[in-house]
Short mmCIF file of C-alpha atoms (C1' of nucleotides) in Angstrom, two decimals:
data_model
loop_
_atom_site.label_atom_id
_atom_site.label_comp_id
_atom_site.label_asym_id
_atom_site.label_seq_id
_atom_site.Cartn_x
_atom_site.Cartn_y
_atom_site.Cartn_z
CA MET A 26 0.02 -0.06 -0.10
CA ALA A 27 2.70 2.38 0.87
CA THR A 28 3.81 4.27 -2.22
CA LYS A 29 7.42 3.92 -2.91
CA GLN A 30 8.63 7.23 -2.11
CA SER A 31 12.26 6.49 -1.15
CA GLY A 32 14.86 6.44 -3.70
CA PRO A 33 16.19 3.23 -5.34
CA ILE A 34 18.42 1.06 -2.99
CA GLY A 35 21.85 0.39 -3.71
CA ARG A 36 24.81 2.65 -4.47
CA PRO A 37 23.43 5.73 -6.29
CA ARG A 38 25.19 6.51 -9.58
CA GLY A 39 28.14 8.69 -9.50
CA PHE A 40 27.62 10.61 -12.76
CA ASP A 41 24.97 12.74 -14.32
CA THR A 42 23.40 10.39 -16.97
CA ASP A 43 22.11 13.50 -18.96
CA GLU A 44 25.42 15.20 -19.37
CA ALA A 45 27.01 12.01 -20.07
CA LEU A 46 24.57 11.38 -22.88
CA GLU A 47 25.21 14.92 -23.97
CA ARG A 48 28.86 14.43 -24.22
CA ALA A 49 28.34 11.31 -26.29
CA MET A 50 25.86 12.85 -28.69
CA LEU A 51 28.58 15.46 -29.25
CA VAL A 52 31.15 12.79 -30.08
CA PHE A 53 28.90 11.07 -32.29
CA TRP A 54 27.86 14.20 -33.94
CA GLU A 55 31.46 14.99 -34.74
CA GLN A 56 32.95 11.80 -35.65
CA GLY A 57 29.96 9.65 -36.57
CA TYR A 58 28.89 6.30 -35.39
CA GLU A 59 31.72 4.18 -36.75
CA GLY A 60 34.35 6.89 -36.14
CA ALA A 61 33.55 7.32 -32.42
CA SER A 62 35.34 4.67 -30.59
CA LEU A 63 34.16 3.49 -27.11
CA ALA A 64 37.65 4.86 -25.64
CA THR A 65 36.70 8.40 -27.08
CA LEU A 66 33.18 8.30 -26.00
CA THR A 67 33.71 7.13 -22.49
CA GLY A 68 36.64 9.75 -22.30
CA ALA A 69 34.32 12.38 -23.27
CA MET A 70 31.67 11.45 -21.12
CA GLY A 71 34.11 11.07 -18.05
CA ILE A 72 33.05 7.55 -17.05
CA SER A 73 34.37 3.93 -17.56
CA THR A 74 33.23 1.52 -19.93
CA THR A 75 31.80 -0.57 -17.23
CA SER A 76 29.49 2.41 -16.11
CA MET A 77 28.65 3.26 -19.80
CA TYR A 78 27.49 -0.36 -20.40
CA ALA A 79 25.33 -0.46 -17.13
CA ALA A 80 23.72 2.80 -17.80
CA PHE A 81 23.08 2.66 -21.54
CA GLY A 82 23.43 -0.92 -22.69
CA ASN A 83 25.94 -0.82 -25.52
CA LYS A 84 27.39 1.42 -28.11
CA GLU A 85 24.26 1.04 -30.52
CA GLU A 86 21.77 1.82 -27.63
CA LEU A 87 23.89 4.75 -26.48
CA PHE A 88 23.48 6.11 -30.14
CA ARG A 89 19.89 5.65 -30.32
CA LYS A 90 19.60 7.64 -26.96
CA ALA A 91 22.08 10.33 -28.22
CA LEU A 92 19.86 10.67 -31.33
CA GLU A 93 16.66 11.09 -29.27
CA ARG A 94 18.62 13.77 -27.06
CA TYR A 95 19.66 15.29 -30.59
CA THR A 96 16.23 15.36 -31.74
CA GLU A 97 14.85 17.15 -28.60
CA GLY A 98 18.02 19.46 -28.41
CA PRO A 99 19.82 20.67 -31.43
CA SER A 100 17.28 19.70 -33.76
CA ALA A 101 14.14 20.86 -31.83
CA TYR A 102 13.80 23.63 -34.37
CA LEU A 103 12.04 21.16 -36.72
CA ALA A 104 8.99 20.60 -34.30
CA ARG A 105 8.91 24.30 -33.59
CA ALA A 106 8.94 25.13 -37.28
CA LEU A 107 5.85 22.81 -37.96
CA ASP A 108 3.85 25.02 -35.55
CA GLU A 109 4.36 28.12 -37.43
CA PRO A 110 1.32 29.64 -38.60
CA THR A 111 1.92 29.31 -42.64
CA ALA A 112 3.82 26.84 -44.89
CA HIS A 113 6.08 29.37 -45.99
CA ARG A 114 7.22 30.43 -42.45
CA THR A 115 7.38 26.61 -41.64
CA ALA A 116 9.96 26.28 -44.53
CA THR A 117 11.72 29.37 -43.85
CA ALA A 118 12.19 28.22 -40.18
CA ILE A 119 13.36 24.85 -41.20
CA LEU A 120 16.24 26.10 -43.28
CA ALA A 121 17.10 28.84 -40.84
CA GLY A 122 17.18 26.32 -38.15
CA THR A 123 19.33 23.80 -39.99
CA ILE A 124 21.73 26.54 -40.92
CA ARG A 125 22.11 27.87 -37.48
CA THR A 126 22.32 24.22 -35.98
CA THR A 127 24.86 22.97 -38.58
CA THR A 128 27.05 26.14 -38.52
CA ARG A 129 27.12 26.74 -34.79
CA PRO A 130 30.60 27.66 -33.38
CA ALA A 131 31.83 25.43 -30.50
CA HIS A 132 29.50 22.73 -31.71
CA PRO A 133 30.14 19.94 -34.47
CA ARG A 134 29.66 21.15 -37.99
CA GLY A 135 26.73 19.40 -39.90
CA CYS A 136 23.89 17.25 -38.66
CA LEU A 137 24.17 14.08 -36.60
CA GLY A 138 21.00 12.66 -38.57
CA VAL A 139 23.06 13.01 -41.86
CA GLN A 140 26.42 12.44 -41.03
CA GLY A 141 25.99 10.05 -38.17
CA ALA A 142 26.00 6.89 -40.39
CA LEU A 143 25.46 7.74 -44.03
CA ALA A 144 27.59 4.97 -45.32
CA THR A 145 28.79 2.08 -43.16
CA GLY A 146 30.06 -1.17 -43.01
CA ASP A 147 27.95 -4.42 -42.25
CA SER A 148 28.08 -4.11 -38.45
CA ALA A 149 26.46 -0.69 -38.43
CA GLN A 150 23.64 -1.16 -40.83
CA ALA A 151 21.16 -1.06 -38.11
CA VAL A 152 22.23 2.50 -37.44
CA ARG A 153 22.46 3.54 -40.91
CA ASP A 154 18.72 2.29 -41.19
CA LEU A 155 17.82 4.20 -38.07
CA LEU A 156 19.07 7.38 -39.40
CA ALA A 157 17.49 6.97 -42.86
CA ALA A 158 14.12 6.42 -40.94
CA TRP A 159 14.92 9.52 -38.99
CA ARG A 160 15.45 11.65 -42.09
CA ASN A 161 12.40 10.20 -43.61
CA ASP A 162 10.35 10.88 -40.55
CA GLY A 163 11.34 14.56 -40.95
CA CYS A 164 10.18 14.61 -44.50
CA VAL A 165 6.92 12.99 -43.66
CA ARG A 166 6.05 15.20 -40.79
CA LEU A 167 6.68 18.10 -43.25
CA ARG A 168 4.69 16.70 -45.84
CA ASP A 169 1.52 16.42 -43.67
CA ARG A 170 2.06 20.18 -42.73
CA PHE A 171 2.14 21.17 -46.08
CA ARG A 172 -0.74 18.88 -46.83
CA ARG A 173 -2.68 20.75 -44.12
CA ALA A 174 -1.81 23.99 -45.66
CA VAL A 175 -3.23 22.76 -48.86
CA ASP A 176 -6.31 21.78 -47.13
CA GLU A 177 -6.80 24.77 -45.37
CA GLY A 178 -6.47 26.79 -48.50
CA GLU A 179 -3.20 28.65 -47.74
CA LEU A 180 -1.42 26.75 -50.68
CA PRO A 181 -3.01 26.32 -54.14
CA PRO A 182 -5.07 23.05 -54.45
CA GLU A 183 -2.87 21.95 -57.18
CA THR A 184 0.30 22.00 -54.80
CA ASP A 185 1.89 18.46 -54.34
CA PRO A 186 2.76 18.56 -50.52
CA GLY A 187 4.99 15.60 -50.90
CA LEU A 188 7.18 17.34 -53.66
CA LEU A 189 7.33 20.40 -51.46
CA SER A 190 8.58 18.68 -48.54
CA ARG A 191 11.02 16.84 -50.38
CA TYR A 192 12.50 19.96 -51.95
CA VAL A 193 12.87 21.62 -48.43
CA THR A 194 14.45 18.53 -46.80
CA THR A 195 16.64 18.01 -49.79
CA LEU A 196 17.92 21.74 -49.21
CA ALA A 197 18.23 20.90 -45.49
CA PHE A 198 20.36 17.79 -46.13
CA GLY A 199 22.37 19.52 -48.54
CA ILE A 200 23.01 22.54 -46.29
CA ALA A 201 24.17 19.91 -43.59
CA VAL A 202 26.68 18.58 -46.18
CA GLN A 203 28.00 21.98 -46.93
CA ALA A 204 28.28 23.02 -43.33
CA ALA A 205 30.13 19.73 -42.65
CA GLY A 206 32.70 20.80 -45.18
CA GLY A 207 33.20 24.24 -43.73
CA VAL A 208 30.72 26.48 -45.77
CA GLY A 209 30.06 29.59 -43.91
CA ARG A 210 26.65 30.48 -42.20
CA ASP A 211 26.00 33.72 -44.07
CA GLU A 212 26.61 32.41 -47.41
CA LEU A 213 24.12 29.29 -46.71
CA GLN A 214 21.50 31.85 -45.36
CA GLU A 215 21.74 33.93 -48.47
CA MET A 216 21.37 30.94 -50.68
CA ALA A 217 18.20 29.66 -48.63
CA ASP A 218 16.70 33.25 -48.72
CA ALA A 219 17.02 33.01 -52.51
CA ALA A 220 15.66 29.31 -52.66
CA LEU A 221 12.50 30.38 -51.07
CA ARG A 222 12.05 33.89 -52.59
CA ASN A 223 9.62 32.11 -54.99
CA TRP A 224 7.25 30.10 -53.15
CA PRO A 225 5.57 27.61 -53.53
CA LEU A 226 8.13 26.64 -56.30
CA MET B 14 70.01 5.80 -76.38
CA ALA B 15 67.95 2.89 -76.97
CA THR B 16 64.47 3.63 -75.98
CA LYS B 17 63.04 1.03 -73.42
CA GLN B 18 60.55 -0.66 -75.47
CA SER B 19 60.62 -4.02 -73.67
CA GLY B 20 58.08 -4.40 -70.64
CA PRO B 21 59.38 -4.15 -67.13
CA ILE B 22 61.27 -7.11 -66.06
CA GLY B 23 60.30 -9.34 -63.26
CA ARG B 24 56.99 -11.30 -62.58
CA PRO B 25 54.18 -9.41 -64.01
CA ARG B 26 51.18 -8.50 -61.97
CA GLY B 27 48.69 -11.44 -61.93
CA PHE B 28 45.39 -9.07 -61.73
CA ASP B 29 44.01 -6.09 -63.48
CA THR B 30 44.91 -2.89 -61.49
CA ASP B 31 41.97 -0.93 -63.13
CA GLU B 32 39.43 -3.60 -62.35
CA ALA B 33 40.68 -4.14 -58.77
CA LEU B 34 40.58 -0.21 -58.32
CA GLU B 35 36.90 -0.19 -59.52
CA ARG B 36 35.72 -2.74 -57.23
CA ALA B 37 37.66 -1.01 -54.27
CA MET B 38 35.72 2.15 -55.31
CA LEU B 39 32.45 0.27 -55.11
CA VAL B 40 33.12 -0.87 -51.78
CA PHE B 41 34.08 2.54 -50.52
CA TRP B 42 31.10 4.07 -52.26
CA GLU B 43 28.80 1.58 -50.31
CA GLN B 44 30.53 1.42 -47.00
CA GLY B 45 32.56 4.63 -46.73
CA TYR B 46 36.12 4.98 -45.77
CA GLU B 47 35.98 3.98 -42.19
CA GLY B 48 33.51 1.25 -42.69
CA ALA B 49 35.29 -0.43 -45.54
CA SER B 50 38.01 -2.77 -43.85
CA LEU B 51 40.96 -4.13 -45.68
CA ALA B 52 39.49 -7.52 -45.48
CA THR B 53 36.26 -6.53 -47.26
CA LEU B 54 38.27 -4.33 -49.80
CA THR B 55 40.77 -7.15 -50.72
CA GLY B 56 38.18 -9.68 -50.84
CA ALA B 57 36.04 -7.62 -53.22
CA MET B 58 39.46 -6.96 -55.22
CA GLY B 59 40.21 -10.56 -55.28
CA ILE B 60 43.81 -9.96 -54.17
CA SER B 61 45.66 -10.46 -50.95
CA THR B 62 46.69 -7.63 -48.66
CA THR B 63 50.32 -7.72 -49.78
CA SER B 64 49.30 -7.33 -53.50
CA MET B 65 46.98 -4.36 -52.41
CA TYR B 66 49.72 -2.75 -50.50
CA ALA B 67 52.43 -3.23 -53.19
CA ALA B 68 50.14 -1.77 -55.97
CA PHE B 69 48.38 1.11 -54.15
CA GLY B 70 50.39 1.91 -51.15
CA ASN B 71 47.91 1.84 -48.31
CA LYS B 72 44.28 2.04 -47.47
CA GLU B 73 44.42 6.00 -47.74
CA GLU B 74 46.32 5.85 -50.99
CA LEU B 75 43.76 3.51 -52.32
CA PHE B 76 40.90 5.81 -51.44
CA ARG B 77 42.42 8.60 -53.08
CA LYS B 78 43.03 6.58 -56.36
CA ALA B 79 39.33 5.20 -56.16
CA LEU B 80 37.94 8.79 -55.65
CA GLU B 81 39.91 9.72 -58.80
CA ARG B 82 38.17 6.91 -60.66
CA TYR B 83 34.95 8.03 -59.24
CA THR B 84 35.39 11.54 -60.48
CA GLU B 85 36.29 10.16 -63.91
CA GLY B 86 33.55 7.47 -63.89
CA PRO B 87 30.34 7.73 -62.23
CA SER B 88 31.01 11.43 -61.56
CA ALA B 89 31.95 12.44 -65.08
CA TYR B 90 28.52 14.05 -65.72
CA LEU B 91 29.74 16.92 -64.01
CA ALA B 92 32.58 17.69 -66.35
CA ARG B 93 30.18 17.11 -69.22
CA ALA B 94 27.47 19.40 -67.63
CA LEU B 95 29.96 22.24 -67.79
CA ASP B 96 30.24 22.03 -71.31
CA GLU B 97 26.55 22.39 -71.83
CA PRO B 98 26.00 25.53 -73.98
CA THR B 99 23.83 27.34 -71.49
CA ALA B 100 23.75 27.74 -67.68
CA HIS B 101 20.35 26.53 -67.33
CA ARG B 102 21.29 23.38 -69.31
CA THR B 103 24.43 22.98 -67.15
CA ALA B 104 22.40 22.99 -64.01
CA THR B 105 19.82 20.67 -65.25
CA ALA B 106 22.36 18.19 -66.43
CA ILE B 107 24.18 18.45 -62.96
CA LEU B 108 20.90 17.57 -61.27
CA ALA B 109 19.89 14.78 -63.57
CA GLY B 110 23.33 13.28 -63.38
CA THR B 111 23.44 13.32 -59.69
CA ILE B 112 20.09 11.59 -59.60
CA ARG B 113 20.86 8.89 -62.17
CA THR B 114 24.24 8.29 -60.48
CA THR B 115 23.05 8.24 -56.80
CA THR B 116 20.06 5.94 -57.65
CA ARG B 117 21.44 3.58 -60.27
CA PRO B 118 20.37 0.06 -59.60
CA ALA B 119 23.22 -2.54 -59.17
CA HIS B 120 25.36 0.39 -57.94
CA PRO B 121 25.65 1.77 -54.49
CA ARG B 122 23.09 4.40 -53.65
CA GLY B 123 24.26 7.80 -52.89
CA CYS B 124 27.55 9.81 -53.88
CA LEU B 125 31.06 8.70 -52.79
CA GLY B 126 32.26 12.24 -52.48
CA VAL B 127 29.33 12.86 -49.93
CA GLN B 128 29.09 9.70 -47.80
CA GLY B 129 32.59 8.57 -48.21
CA ALA B 130 33.82 10.22 -44.99
CA LEU B 131 31.41 13.08 -44.09
CA ALA B 132 32.16 12.62 -40.38
CA THR B 133 34.97 10.43 -39.14
CA GLY B 134 37.31 9.81 -36.01
CA ASP B 135 40.76 11.41 -36.00
CA SER B 136 42.46 8.88 -37.85
CA ALA B 137 40.57 9.64 -41.03
CA GLN B 138 40.52 13.34 -40.89
CA ALA B 139 42.79 13.58 -43.93
CA VAL B 140 40.29 11.89 -45.99
CA ARG B 141 37.32 13.68 -44.59
CA ASP B 142 39.37 17.08 -45.60
CA LEU B 143 39.93 15.52 -49.02
CA LEU B 144 36.27 14.82 -49.66
CA ALA B 145 35.35 18.36 -48.41
CA ALA B 146 38.00 19.91 -50.93
CA TRP B 147 36.51 17.48 -53.76
CA ARG B 148 32.89 18.88 -52.93
CA ASN B 149 34.32 22.43 -52.90
CA ASP B 150 36.06 22.07 -56.07
CA GLY B 151 32.96 21.19 -57.93
CA CYS B 152 31.11 24.22 -56.43
CA VAL B 153 33.83 26.28 -57.60
CA ARG B 154 34.09 25.07 -61.24
CA LEU B 155 30.26 25.39 -61.27
CA ARG B 156 30.59 28.99 -60.13
CA ASP B 157 33.23 29.80 -62.80
CA ARG B 158 30.77 28.35 -65.32
CA PHE B 159 27.95 30.58 -64.16
CA ARG B 160 30.32 33.60 -64.19
CA ARG B 161 30.96 33.09 -67.48
CA ALA B 162 27.42 32.87 -68.47
CA VAL B 163 26.92 36.35 -66.75
CA ASP B 164 29.96 37.72 -68.65
CA GLU B 165 28.66 36.38 -72.01
CA GLY B 166 25.10 38.11 -71.27
CA GLU B 167 23.26 34.89 -70.94
CA LEU B 168 22.56 35.43 -67.31
CA PRO B 169 21.29 39.07 -65.83
CA PRO B 170 24.28 41.01 -64.90
CA GLU B 171 23.09 41.07 -61.31
CA THR B 172 23.30 37.36 -60.90
CA ASP B 173 25.50 36.05 -58.19
CA PRO B 174 27.27 32.94 -59.69
CA GLY B 175 28.66 32.05 -56.23
CA LEU B 176 25.18 32.05 -54.81
CA LEU B 177 23.73 30.00 -57.94
CA SER B 178 26.36 27.45 -57.80
CA ARG B 179 25.98 26.89 -54.07
CA TYR B 180 22.33 26.45 -54.52
CA VAL B 181 22.67 23.89 -57.28
CA THR B 182 25.42 21.97 -55.40
CA THR B 183 23.32 22.13 -52.23
CA LEU B 184 20.59 20.48 -54.18
CA ALA B 185 22.98 17.85 -55.53
CA PHE B 186 24.35 17.04 -52.09
CA GLY B 187 21.01 16.93 -50.76
CA ILE B 188 19.80 14.61 -53.41
CA ALA B 189 22.77 12.36 -52.66
CA VAL B 190 21.65 12.13 -48.99
CA GLN B 191 17.96 11.31 -50.09
CA ALA B 192 19.26 8.42 -52.29
CA ALA B 193 21.55 7.08 -49.87
CA GLY B 194 18.50 6.55 -47.65
CA GLY B 195 16.51 4.89 -50.45
CA VAL B 196 14.41 7.71 -51.86
CA GLY B 197 13.42 6.77 -55.53
CA ARG B 198 14.65 8.20 -58.71
CA ASP B 199 11.56 9.45 -59.98
CA GLU B 200 10.53 11.33 -57.00
CA LEU B 201 13.78 13.11 -56.98
CA GLN B 202 13.73 14.00 -60.51
CA GLU B 203 10.18 15.52 -60.41
CA MET B 204 11.71 17.72 -57.29
CA ALA B 205 14.72 18.69 -59.40
CA ASP B 206 12.54 19.74 -62.40
CA ALA B 207 10.36 21.75 -60.08
CA ALA B 208 13.31 23.44 -58.36
CA LEU B 209 14.92 24.48 -61.70
CA ARG B 210 11.63 25.79 -62.92
CA ASN B 211 12.20 29.24 -62.10
CA TRP B 212 15.69 30.16 -63.30
CA PRO B 213 17.83 31.79 -62.18
CA LEU B 214 16.35 31.78 -58.81
"C1'" DC C 19 70.09 -23.28 -68.59
"C1'" DC C 20 70.87 -19.28 -65.22
"C1'" DT C 21 70.07 -14.88 -62.88
"C1'" DC C 22 67.58 -11.31 -61.85
"C1'" DT C 23 63.72 -8.81 -60.46
"C1'" DT C 24 59.03 -8.84 -59.22
"C1'" DC C 25 54.92 -10.81 -57.29
"C1'" DC C 26 52.08 -13.42 -54.12
"C1'" DG C 27 50.58 -16.77 -50.06
"C1'" DC C 28 51.07 -17.45 -45.44
"C1'" DA C 29 51.78 -16.23 -41.06
"C1'" DT C 30 51.91 -12.72 -37.87
"C1'" DC C 31 53.05 -8.00 -36.03
"C1'" DG C 32 51.31 -4.61 -32.22
"C1'" DG C 33 47.38 -2.05 -31.54
"C1'" DT C 34 42.58 -1.33 -31.03
"C1'" DC C 35 37.96 -2.70 -31.47
"C1'" DG C 36 33.39 -3.49 -28.58
"C1'" DC C 37 32.64 -5.67 -24.37
"C1'" DT C 38 32.55 -8.20 -20.03
"C1'" DA C 39 34.15 -10.93 -15.29
"C1'" DC C 40 35.37 -10.02 -10.97
"C1'" DA C 41 36.13 -7.99 -6.59
"C1'" DG C 42 35.72 -4.17 -3.82
"C1'" DA C 43 33.60 0.29 -2.64
"C1'" DA C 44 29.53 2.92 -1.48
"C1'" DG C 45 25.40 3.65 -0.75
"C1'" DT C 46 20.19 2.10 1.34
"C1'" DG C 47 16.99 -0.30 4.68
"C1'" DC C 48 16.58 -3.07 8.86
"C1'" DG D 9 26.17 -2.64 13.57
"C1'" DC D 10 24.06 -5.84 9.83
"C1'" DA D 11 22.53 -7.56 5.30
"C1'" DC D 12 21.47 -6.18 0.63
"C1'" DT D 13 21.75 -3.99 -3.75
"C1'" DT D 14 24.10 -1.21 -7.08
"C1'" DC D 15 27.95 1.17 -8.99
"C1'" DT D 16 32.68 1.62 -10.10
"C1'" DG D 17 38.09 0.43 -11.27
"C1'" DT D 18 41.05 -2.99 -12.98
"C1'" DA D 19 42.22 -6.12 -15.87
"C1'" DG D 20 41.34 -8.71 -19.45
"C1'" DC D 21 38.54 -11.18 -23.29
"C1'" DG D 22 38.60 -12.81 -28.34
"C1'" DA D 23 38.12 -10.57 -32.63
"C1'" DC D 24 39.44 -7.57 -35.84
"C1'" DC D 25 42.10 -3.36 -37.21
"C1'" DG D 26 45.93 -1.71 -40.88
"C1'" DA D 27 50.14 -3.16 -42.13
"C1'" DT D 28 54.65 -6.38 -42.90
"C1'" DG D 29 58.45 -10.03 -42.89
"C1'" DC D 30 59.73 -13.70 -45.36
"C1'" DG D 31 60.26 -17.34 -48.52
"C1'" DG D 32 59.04 -19.41 -52.51
"C1'" DA D 33 56.62 -19.05 -57.18
"C1'" DA D 34 56.73 -16.98 -61.68
"C1'" DG D 35 57.88 -14.52 -65.45
"C1'" DA D 36 61.82 -11.67 -68.28
"C1'" DG D 37 66.44 -11.00 -70.04
"C1'" DG D 38 70.92 -13.11 -70.94
#
DNA sequence: CCTCTTCCGCATCGGTCGCTACAGAAGTGC
DNA sequence: GCACTTCTGTAGCGACCGATGCGGAAGAGG
């Protein structure tokens, strides 16, 4: 009957799980899934391999959780953009958010969802598929947003929401690749502005 | 004085260097630089590690040569596109060539220059930089082509060639990412057609 | 034939990979 | 104090990483 109000028994964890996951996410972001070794990861997390396995399972599970954290952290602009009042503002916010996130100083350049595991060996195919699904999910949610805009009469009825969302996500992924190579923020923003000057396509 | 007309002395090589390099390129294309192990590479090439080292130097040199082969093979559409008579046809040819190459059945999906080493560990940074320079070179050559079109009066004098080339290459890299995730050829081509419908931007 | 040069198959190098067994430390509840 | 549960540091697992040493095989030139 007594509600369990006391903490879990046993020795409490000696590190902050959220902070360790944040650091792991940064390593995956910069070096990719295959490029990030456990030694590098645990070194950045400040814990031993034993603690990492006890807290996160294994490397692949750690990556999955790092991707979730990325989605709700650096990539949260996507969810916010979908709430913009118009489709045009949604597209603008997505590209601006992508550019800001992929070119932020003191953060890894590029996008974890793009460069985390774009091409991998056999042992990392599950992670590659996970990221492909992650990217596709973003495209689908954007398509639904544009479809709503068509239904509400904001966009012309002959507009193809899938085509439009594919266009915006293609630009976003391309921006991520450019940013990973060191292309500057201002140049990308000018290009994005020009790309959305005529809308919808 | 006598011109050396006889072949090199010693035991001749027992395999075709070009074909072995072609197979190595395909492995790098599909699995990336870090994901492609020497065992996988030499297995696909049909030679032993000893022969690979004797013929190509090491893994990094093998990748450099595979990238050259990729540039002159699957990515040769870029050079051809730059010779198109108009800037618009150049842009159209680049996107069409990108889509065809990144979605070709029986070939790895995506683009070696994008997914070969987009994010890597420390030991592969040189390859990452090499690919970033490769991508930037494509953008620069395209910019020069557009600049010529401005000089020749084909494009309005207020056109920014750098902006335009950044736009086209961003679309191309985004297409490569989409293709790596399994997006179909027709859908990408429809999007590319729509993206270039208003030109120049 | 012999000699010379190069190539190739086998074995293996030290290092690192992801991962785990074990024992002791450090907390909780009684 | 005690028993119990959980976490952590060390040490090491087998497997694979990229890269080599070595000796014999194989062809070219004489």
